[in-house]
Amino acid sequence: MTDRTATEPATAALRSLVGKLTLEQKVRLLTGADNWALHAEPAVGLRRIVLSDGPGGVRGESWDGRFTALNLPSATALAATWDPRIAYRYGAVIACEARRMGVDVVLGPTINLHRSPLGGRHFEAYSEDPLLTSRLAAAFVRGVQDGGVGATPKHYVANDAETDRFTVDNRIGARALRELYLAAFEDTVTGERPWMMMSAYNSVNGTTMSEHPLLAEPLCGEWGFDGVVVSDWWAVRSTEPAALARQDLVMPGPEGPWGGKLTAAVRDGRVPEEAVDEKVLRILRLAVRVGALEGFAPAVAAPPAGEDGPALAREVAAAGTVLVRNSGELPWSADGLRSVAVIGHLGFLPRTQGGGSATVEPARAVSPLEGLRAALPATRVDWHLGALAQRGIAPFAGSDLTDPVSGRPGVRLVCRGADGTVILDEHRRDANLARLGSARLAHTATVEVTARYLPARSGPVRIGVAGAGTLRLLVDGTELLREELVHTGEEFGGGLVSPPHASAPVELDAGRPVDIAVRLDLPPRRGPDSGVTLVAGLDLDTGAPDAEIAAAAAAARDADAALVVVGTGPEVESEGFDRTTLALPGRQDDLVRAVAAANPRTVVAVNAGAPVLLPWRDDVAAVLLTWFGGQEFGHALADVLLGTVEPGGRLPTTWPVDEADVPVLSTTPAAGRLPYDEGIRIGYRAWLESGTEPAYPFGHGLGYTTWAPPAAGIPGELAAGDDLLLTVALRNTGERRGKQVVQAYLSRPAGAVDRPVRWLAGHATVTAGPGQTATADLRIPARAFQHWDGAWRTEPGDFQVHLGFSSADLAVTGTVRIH
Ligand code: BGC
């Protein structure tokens, strides 16, 4: 690992560079040059610094899919590994991706907490628990920065939901703020020294975060953060208040509330020039770290060559898969399976990542169907829709298409101005043109896509297009569609989140190509970056949902075993909005019930980034929670189903039986305010208090072997301020090699301070062969014994230490007296 302090630049040398710049030159550096880059400043040898999302892959400087990127499993999948060593490797691979794409700073990890399961963006955050979040986030940041790339913990602080995110005022008590929401960031800042931090959109207790005193304290003072505070995109809305706060950089640019207005504010004495100088100094310090300032050595001279990204994606997806029910069905033995029915929209078109700014464009995404087929070459593996997870158009795979001009796999894209002149004429690798928005397309009036499509199967299908505008679709020269598609939903990143669509039936013959031509006359747009989307492909909606369920159940009855893949779509889990329900969309619950009734060997894989309700969970043979499994999802799922790999995950967040049981549910502000009235009790802390049983508790997850309760000597005494170090022995009592996550919780049965029933204080991961005992070193930090009361304090006396395998399965208890 690199020594991150040895190469820190001499601040005095940087100050002298700041002194060479005019006020205008300095202020210019404090707003982005465009969407993703900072301004260069040749006067001091500063090149542009490039930022890019994000938490589960690196998108690069374009939204529109021309550049493919590694799509790692969602942060919730990473969190479910409970393994900081894996989080470190995940960060290291992200750094390699960033360097490959010319990106200096990655906008992640997302450190906000799963306060309510309705939070729409939980897939890209880790957990409902601050300790687990902080350990994983810290390791991620170390992995990224050891690779010579900056990390950006975000969104500081309390962007725990998306409803009215620009304006919501989260009302949070001092203790909850310190013990939960700030605690999630603290060790990452103090221990890993991130080079950038992102301030959040929301307000906390009346002040928007880009102007908030919390940027100064505890972030910069107490925690010693010396990097750049970047705004969330468009979050800075003021000149003086934000410039007087410890907000350094306004993104995106080049327009914004600083620029000339800030220069004037300095000239008028409303903002001291020293404040500007300090911000510029921090940008130069960042520039040194990433190697963007001439004459200074970067923080990491020789970044390590990364490991194989797709292989890591596969490993993480399996290591984060949580087996929550198994009636002895899993693992499957390949020998005993003559046929498997893969059922569900997501079995064929899985969700490998959440929506919004965390999205990247993978070169491929392995479906459960493909994964199982590859793993079971001698078994008949068929797919049946059963039920839709989301309505819309499933894009044709690029490999089934040929660009008629270049002859390469993919499509020809032509954009024309209002007078018919060609603005753009280029090859695209597939028909998923979900984000065409960009300044160079500002004057596009018509988008045309042509391709030759080679069907793999014979029979009737519906070919369709999603987008907004006046649509014409021709197949082999025959007009199939001519209609107006009107968009009323969300736009994001130059695309439409849920574009309207239309489709028409055609009869295809396997192996006989058809020529597809699409023309979309665009409606007036809101601005040059406003959404242009054109997706051409198949509409899986046959309009006969009962018949689809019946057909899937019949297929399951005829197969040896069934795998049903259910989950959420981008209308449910994305950025900019929260969820309205935890129920699975569409008829997916009916589908699972029908398949389970038809075949007792029904296994369900839940492809959702955050909790959903599973009302049939006790009626199926096995349930795997797979999160958004990244581009290698199908292979990882097959690995777990066949027992090649242990389902290594444990829940980073509680899964409820019912919405009515969830202690903290609402994400909807009233009169602009969202009160965090539950104080220090969110997640399992609140569930334990309420006494209601969730479907699956925090920390829970089964494996394919069995374990004896953990054994550890718990010392009876500890000095206040010391960490408690435990050596825990874990014996694998089963017949297979396996992984276990031992968890330590603290409680305080008698004490003067109000506390949760118990709280996570430490965890460690072991693997052991059959009959073997493994030992884990488990560190409970001194902070776990402390509470916030204007300062961190330790209440002396007896704490109980509970050891076990989930927040609800704690077999071993000992008492430690704190002096
Ligand atoms: C998101 C950030 C993201 C930024 C840039 C914002 O909408 O909240 O997490 O980094 O966009 O894409």
mmCIF file of N, CA and C in Angstrom, residues 90-176:
data_model
loop_
_atom_site.group_PDB
_atom_site.id
_atom_site.type_symbol
_atom_site.label_atom_id
_atom_site.label_comp_id
_atom_site.label_asym_id
_atom_site.label_seq_id
_atom_site.Cartn_x
_atom_site.Cartn_y
_atom_site.Cartn_z
ATOM 1 N N TYR A 90 -12.523 -3.838 -4.914
ATOM 2 C CA TYR A 90 -13.557 -3.170 -5.729
ATOM 3 C C TYR A 90 -13.099 -1.749 -6.039
ATOM 4 N N GLY A 91 -12.612 -1.051 -5.001
ATOM 5 C CA GLY A 91 -12.102 0.313 -5.204
ATOM 6 C C GLY A 91 -10.900 0.317 -6.136
ATOM 7 N N ALA A 92 -10.028 -0.684 -5.985
ATOM 8 C CA ALA A 92 -8.814 -0.741 -6.812
ATOM 9 C C ALA A 92 -9.178 -0.931 -8.281
ATOM 10 N N VAL A 93 -10.177 -1.747 -8.542
ATOM 11 C CA VAL A 93 -10.606 -1.970 -9.930
ATOM 12 C C VAL A 93 -11.257 -0.703 -10.493
ATOM 13 N N ILE A 94 -11.983 0.000 -9.631
ATOM 14 C CA ILE A 94 -12.571 1.282 -10.062
ATOM 15 C C ILE A 94 -11.449 2.258 -10.455
ATOM 16 N N ALA A 95 -10.375 2.253 -9.685
ATOM 17 C CA ALA A 95 -9.254 3.146 -10.021
ATOM 18 C C ALA A 95 -8.684 2.792 -11.395
ATOM 19 N N CYS A 96 -8.566 1.510 -11.680
ATOM 20 C CA CYS A 96 -8.041 1.098 -13.005
ATOM 21 C C CYS A 96 -8.972 1.583 -14.104
ATOM 22 N N GLU A 97 -10.272 1.416 -13.884
ATOM 23 C CA GLU A 97 -11.248 1.881 -14.867
ATOM 24 C C GLU A 97 -11.105 3.389 -15.071
ATOM 25 N N ALA A 98 -10.941 4.109 -13.973
ATOM 26 C CA ALA A 98 -10.816 5.566 -14.060
ATOM 27 C C ALA A 98 -9.592 5.939 -14.889
ATOM 28 N N ARG A 99 -8.484 5.290 -14.627
ATOM 29 C CA ARG A 99 -7.261 5.629 -15.370
ATOM 30 C C ARG A 99 -7.427 5.287 -16.848
ATOM 31 N N ARG A 100 -8.070 4.164 -17.102
ATOM 32 C CA ARG A 100 -8.306 3.764 -18.498
ATOM 33 C C ARG A 100 -9.116 4.831 -19.223
ATOM 34 N N MET A 101 -10.031 5.493 -18.506
ATOM 35 C CA MET A 101 -10.918 6.465 -19.143
ATOM 36 C C MET A 101 -10.430 7.896 -19.003
ATOM 37 N N GLY A 102 -9.240 8.079 -18.451
ATOM 38 C CA GLY A 102 -8.714 9.435 -18.292
ATOM 39 C C GLY A 102 -9.439 10.214 -17.202
ATOM 40 N N VAL A 103 -9.918 9.508 -16.215
ATOM 41 C CA VAL A 103 -10.644 10.158 -15.111
ATOM 42 C C VAL A 103 -9.709 10.268 -13.906
ATOM 43 N N ASP A 104 -9.679 11.466 -13.297
ATOM 44 C CA ASP A 104 -8.792 11.707 -12.161
ATOM 45 C C ASP A 104 -9.463 11.458 -10.816
ATOM 46 N N VAL A 105 -10.755 11.738 -10.756
ATOM 47 C CA VAL A 105 -11.466 11.626 -9.475
ATOM 48 C C VAL A 105 -12.810 10.934 -9.719
ATOM 49 N N VAL A 106 -13.091 9.934 -8.905
ATOM 50 C CA VAL A 106 -14.343 9.182 -9.018
ATOM 51 C C VAL A 106 -15.342 9.719 -7.984
ATOM 52 N N LEU A 107 -16.589 9.914 -8.438
ATOM 53 C CA LEU A 107 -17.616 10.470 -7.555
ATOM 54 C C LEU A 107 -18.308 9.337 -6.797
ATOM 55 N N GLY A 108 -17.698 8.858 -5.785
ATOM 56 C CA GLY A 108 -18.211 7.788 -4.933
ATOM 57 C C GLY A 108 -17.148 7.500 -3.883
ATOM 58 N N PRO A 109 -17.460 6.763 -2.854
ATOM 59 C CA PRO A 109 -18.668 5.982 -2.604
ATOM 60 C C PRO A 109 -19.830 6.812 -2.050
ATOM 61 N N THR A 110 -21.033 6.249 -2.184
ATOM 62 C CA THR A 110 -22.222 6.855 -1.604
ATOM 63 C C THR A 110 -22.368 6.327 -0.177
ATOM 64 N N ILE A 111 -22.314 7.263 0.779
ATOM 65 C CA ILE A 111 -22.203 6.857 2.194
ATOM 66 C C ILE A 111 -23.497 7.135 2.963
ATOM 67 N N ASN A 112 -24.551 7.540 2.282
ATOM 68 C CA ASN A 112 -25.791 7.830 3.010
ATOM 69 C C ASN A 112 -26.407 6.524 3.524
ATOM 70 N N LEU A 113 -27.265 6.643 4.501
ATOM 71 C CA LEU A 113 -27.784 5.445 5.174
ATOM 72 C C LEU A 113 -29.161 5.046 4.655
ATOM 73 N N HIS A 114 -29.465 3.764 4.791
ATOM 74 C CA HIS A 114 -30.790 3.242 4.446
ATOM 75 C C HIS A 114 -31.732 3.565 5.613
ATOM 76 N N ARG A 115 -32.138 4.828 5.669
ATOM 77 C CA ARG A 115 -33.001 5.215 6.797
ATOM 78 C C ARG A 115 -34.387 4.611 6.635
ATOM 79 N N SER A 116 -34.976 4.739 5.459
ATOM 80 C CA SER A 116 -36.259 4.095 5.141
ATOM 81 C C SER A 116 -36.045 3.211 3.931
ATOM 82 N N PRO A 117 -36.648 2.004 3.921
ATOM 83 C CA PRO A 117 -36.459 1.155 2.723
ATOM 84 C C PRO A 117 -37.064 1.756 1.459
ATOM 85 N N LEU A 118 -37.885 2.789 1.587
ATOM 86 C CA LEU A 118 -38.445 3.424 0.390
ATOM 87 C C LEU A 118 -37.421 4.292 -0.348
ATOM 88 N N GLY A 119 -36.308 4.596 0.259
ATOM 89 C CA GLY A 119 -35.287 5.432 -0.381
ATOM 90 C C GLY A 119 -34.963 4.878 -1.766
ATOM 91 N N GLY A 120 -35.152 5.704 -2.811
ATOM 92 C CA GLY A 120 -35.074 5.198 -4.180
ATOM 93 C C GLY A 120 -33.673 4.845 -4.627
ATOM 94 N N ARG A 121 -32.682 5.326 -3.915
ATOM 95 C CA ARG A 121 -31.304 5.219 -4.388
ATOM 96 C C ARG A 121 -30.447 4.348 -3.457
ATOM 97 N N HIS A 122 -31.127 3.501 -2.665
ATOM 98 C CA HIS A 122 -30.366 2.716 -1.685
ATOM 99 C C HIS A 122 -29.407 1.726 -2.313
ATOM 100 N N PHE A 123 -29.686 1.316 -3.554
ATOM 101 C CA PHE A 123 -28.805 0.349 -4.209
ATOM 102 C C PHE A 123 -27.375 0.852 -4.278
ATOM 103 N N GLU A 124 -27.177 2.169 -4.306
ATOM 104 C CA GLU A 124 -25.797 2.675 -4.429
ATOM 105 C C GLU A 124 -25.195 3.088 -3.099
ATOM 106 N N ALA A 125 -25.949 2.916 -2.002
ATOM 107 C CA ALA A 125 -25.407 3.124 -0.660
ATOM 108 C C ALA A 125 -25.283 1.747 -0.005
ATOM 109 N N TYR A 126 -24.685 1.697 1.186
ATOM 110 C CA TYR A 126 -24.337 0.381 1.712
ATOM 111 C C TYR A 126 -25.364 -0.241 2.658
ATOM 112 N N SER A 127 -25.794 0.522 3.656
ATOM 113 C CA SER A 127 -26.417 -0.180 4.783
ATOM 114 C C SER A 127 -27.249 0.764 5.640
ATOM 115 N N GLU A 128 -28.015 0.174 6.546
ATOM 116 C CA GLU A 128 -28.725 0.959 7.559
ATOM 117 C C GLU A 128 -27.838 1.193 8.773
ATOM 118 N N ASP A 129 -26.657 0.598 8.798
ATOM 119 C CA ASP A 129 -25.781 0.710 9.967
ATOM 120 C C ASP A 129 -24.542 1.546 9.644
ATOM 121 N N PRO A 130 -24.214 2.513 10.508
ATOM 122 C CA PRO A 130 -23.069 3.379 10.187
ATOM 123 C C PRO A 130 -21.715 2.679 10.269
ATOM 124 N N LEU A 131 -21.567 1.694 11.161
ATOM 125 C CA LEU A 131 -20.260 1.038 11.288
ATOM 126 C C LEU A 131 -19.970 0.195 10.039
ATOM 127 N N LEU A 132 -20.950 -0.596 9.632
ATOM 128 C CA LEU A 132 -20.742 -1.417 8.438
ATOM 129 C C LEU A 132 -20.491 -0.516 7.225
ATOM 130 N N THR A 133 -21.292 0.550 7.110
ATOM 131 C CA THR A 133 -21.101 1.495 6.004
ATOM 132 C C THR A 133 -19.693 2.039 6.025
ATOM 133 N N SER A 134 -19.268 2.480 7.191
ATOM 134 C CA SER A 134 -17.990 3.171 7.267
ATOM 135 C C SER A 134 -16.821 2.228 6.981
ATOM 136 N N ARG A 135 -16.916 0.979 7.423
ATOM 137 C CA ARG A 135 -15.798 0.056 7.162
ATOM 138 C C ARG A 135 -15.677 -0.269 5.671
ATOM 139 N N LEU A 136 -16.809 -0.417 5.014
ATOM 140 C CA LEU A 136 -16.759 -0.731 3.584
ATOM 141 C C LEU A 136 -16.347 0.493 2.772
ATOM 142 N N ALA A 137 -16.905 1.643 3.140
ATOM 143 C CA ALA A 137 -16.588 2.862 2.394
ATOM 144 C C ALA A 137 -15.102 3.203 2.542
ATOM 145 N N ALA A 138 -14.580 3.034 3.745
ATOM 146 C CA ALA A 138 -13.163 3.345 3.960
ATOM 147 C C ALA A 138 -12.283 2.463 3.088
ATOM 148 N N ALA A 139 -12.617 1.180 3.035
ATOM 149 C CA ALA A 139 -11.804 0.256 2.233
ATOM 150 C C ALA A 139 -11.915 0.594 0.748
ATOM 151 N N PHE A 140 -13.100 0.961 0.309
ATOM 152 C CA PHE A 140 -13.316 1.373 -1.097
ATOM 153 C C PHE A 140 -12.432 2.569 -1.418
ATOM 154 N N VAL A 141 -12.463 3.575 -0.536
ATOM 155 C CA VAL A 141 -11.688 4.795 -0.775
ATOM 156 C C VAL A 141 -10.194 4.468 -0.820
ATOM 157 N N ARG A 142 -9.748 3.601 0.078
ATOM 158 C CA ARG A 142 -8.322 3.245 0.087
ATOM 159 C C ARG A 142 -7.958 2.559 -1.226
ATOM 160 N N GLY A 143 -8.837 1.667 -1.673
ATOM 161 C CA GLY A 143 -8.575 0.961 -2.934
ATOM 162 C C GLY A 143 -8.466 1.919 -4.103
ATOM 163 N N VAL A 144 -9.369 2.896 -4.157
ATOM 164 C CA VAL A 144 -9.355 3.863 -5.261
ATOM 165 C C VAL A 144 -8.076 4.705 -5.182
ATOM 166 N N GLN A 145 -7.805 5.253 -4.012
ATOM 167 C CA GLN A 145 -6.701 6.222 -3.908
ATOM 168 C C GLN A 145 -5.334 5.555 -3.959
ATOM 169 N N ASP A 146 -5.225 4.307 -3.518
ATOM 170 C CA ASP A 146 -3.959 3.594 -3.721
ATOM 171 C C ASP A 146 -3.686 3.415 -5.211
ATOM 172 N N GLY A 147 -4.743 3.531 -6.006
ATOM 173 C CA GLY A 147 -4.579 3.450 -7.462
ATOM 174 C C GLY A 147 -4.298 4.796 -8.093
ATOM 175 N N GLY A 148 -4.041 5.819 -7.282
ATOM 176 C CA GLY A 148 -3.664 7.126 -7.826
ATOM 177 C C GLY A 148 -4.842 7.949 -8.313
ATOM 178 N N VAL A 149 -6.043 7.545 -7.956
ATOM 179 C CA VAL A 149 -7.257 8.235 -8.392
ATOM 180 C C VAL A 149 -7.959 8.755 -7.137
ATOM 181 N N GLY A 150 -8.544 9.939 -7.225
ATOM 182 C CA GLY A 150 -9.233 10.487 -6.059
ATOM 183 C C GLY A 150 -10.585 9.826 -5.860
ATOM 184 N N ALA A 151 -10.999 9.666 -4.605
ATOM 185 C CA ALA A 151 -12.359 9.199 -4.300
ATOM 186 C C ALA A 151 -13.140 10.367 -3.710
ATOM 187 N N THR A 152 -14.464 10.298 -3.814
ATOM 188 C CA THR A 152 -15.327 11.378 -3.357
ATOM 189 C C THR A 152 -16.480 10.824 -2.526
ATOM 190 N N PRO A 153 -16.276 10.605 -1.238
ATOM 191 C CA PRO A 153 -17.414 10.197 -0.408
ATOM 192 C C PRO A 153 -18.545 11.212 -0.569
ATOM 193 N N LYS A 154 -19.799 10.713 -0.667
ATOM 194 C CA LYS A 154 -20.940 11.587 -0.913
ATOM 195 C C LYS A 154 -22.170 10.965 -0.280
ATOM 196 N N HIS A 155 -23.214 11.643 -0.045
ATOM 197 C CA HIS A 155 -23.407 13.081 -0.192
ATOM 198 C C HIS A 155 -23.452 13.596 1.231
ATOM 199 N N TYR A 156 -22.535 14.468 1.584
ATOM 200 C CA TYR A 156 -22.333 14.950 2.953
ATOM 201 C C TYR A 156 -23.334 16.053 3.241
ATOM 202 N N VAL A 157 -24.298 15.832 4.052
ATOM 203 C CA VAL A 157 -24.648 14.662 4.808
ATOM 204 C C VAL A 157 -26.173 14.532 4.794
ATOM 205 N N ALA A 158 -26.645 13.301 5.022
ATOM 206 C CA ALA A 158 -28.073 13.018 5.199
ATOM 207 C C ALA A 158 -28.892 13.107 3.914
ATOM 208 N N ASN A 159 -28.293 12.782 2.778
ATOM 209 C CA ASN A 159 -29.091 12.604 1.550
ATOM 210 C C ASN A 159 -29.569 11.135 1.551
ATOM 211 N N ASP A 160 -30.414 10.835 2.529
ATOM 212 C CA ASP A 160 -30.807 9.443 2.759
ATOM 213 C C ASP A 160 -32.067 9.067 1.984
ATOM 214 N N ALA A 161 -32.664 10.038 1.299
ATOM 215 C CA ALA A 161 -33.826 9.781 0.448
ATOM 216 C C ALA A 161 -33.781 10.807 -0.671
ATOM 217 N N GLU A 162 -34.650 10.645 -1.654
ATOM 218 C CA GLU A 162 -34.570 11.469 -2.865
ATOM 219 C C GLU A 162 -35.727 12.450 -3.036
ATOM 220 N N THR A 163 -36.813 12.263 -2.287
ATOM 221 C CA THR A 163 -37.986 13.119 -2.494
ATOM 222 C C THR A 163 -37.620 14.578 -2.216
ATOM 223 N N ASP A 164 -37.897 15.456 -3.183
ATOM 224 C CA ASP A 164 -37.590 16.895 -3.056
ATOM 225 C C ASP A 164 -36.138 17.112 -2.625
ATOM 226 N N ARG A 165 -35.225 16.374 -3.224
ATOM 227 C CA ARG A 165 -33.863 16.339 -2.680
ATOM 228 C C ARG A 165 -33.149 17.679 -2.731
ATOM 229 N N PHE A 166 -33.527 18.574 -3.647
ATOM 230 C CA PHE A 166 -32.849 19.877 -3.727
ATOM 231 C C PHE A 166 -33.242 20.788 -2.563
ATOM 232 N N THR A 167 -34.454 20.557 -2.051
ATOM 233 C CA THR A 167 -34.990 21.524 -1.087
ATOM 234 C C THR A 167 -35.308 20.952 0.278
ATOM 235 N N VAL A 168 -35.409 19.628 0.388
ATOM 236 C CA VAL A 168 -35.884 19.072 1.659
ATOM 237 C C VAL A 168 -34.966 19.491 2.820
ATOM 238 N N ASP A 169 -35.602 19.812 3.931
ATOM 239 C CA ASP A 169 -34.848 20.176 5.135
ATOM 240 C C ASP A 169 -34.968 19.028 6.137
ATOM 241 N N ASN A 170 -33.918 18.231 6.238
ATOM 242 C CA ASN A 170 -33.943 17.098 7.162
ATOM 243 C C ASN A 170 -33.675 17.605 8.570
ATOM 244 N N ARG A 171 -34.609 17.361 9.460
ATOM 245 C CA ARG A 171 -34.496 17.869 10.837
ATOM 246 C C ARG A 171 -33.935 16.738 11.698
ATOM 247 N N ILE A 172 -32.686 16.880 12.084
ATOM 248 C CA ILE A 172 -31.975 15.768 12.726
ATOM 249 C C ILE A 172 -31.385 16.245 14.046
ATOM 250 N N GLY A 173 -31.640 15.503 15.096
ATOM 251 C CA GLY A 173 -31.071 15.832 16.407
ATOM 252 C C GLY A 173 -29.560 15.652 16.408
ATOM 253 N N ALA A 174 -28.896 16.357 17.304
ATOM 254 C CA ALA A 174 -27.423 16.343 17.325
ATOM 255 C C ALA A 174 -26.881 14.941 17.549
ATOM 256 N N ARG A 175 -27.568 14.174 18.388
ATOM 257 C CA ARG A 175 -27.023 12.855 18.701
ATOM 258 C C ARG A 175 -27.137 11.902 17.509
ATOM 259 N N ALA A 176 -28.303 11.901 16.865
ATOM 260 C CA ALA A 176 -28.467 11.030 15.688
ATOM 261 C C ALA A 176 -27.509 11.454 14.576
#
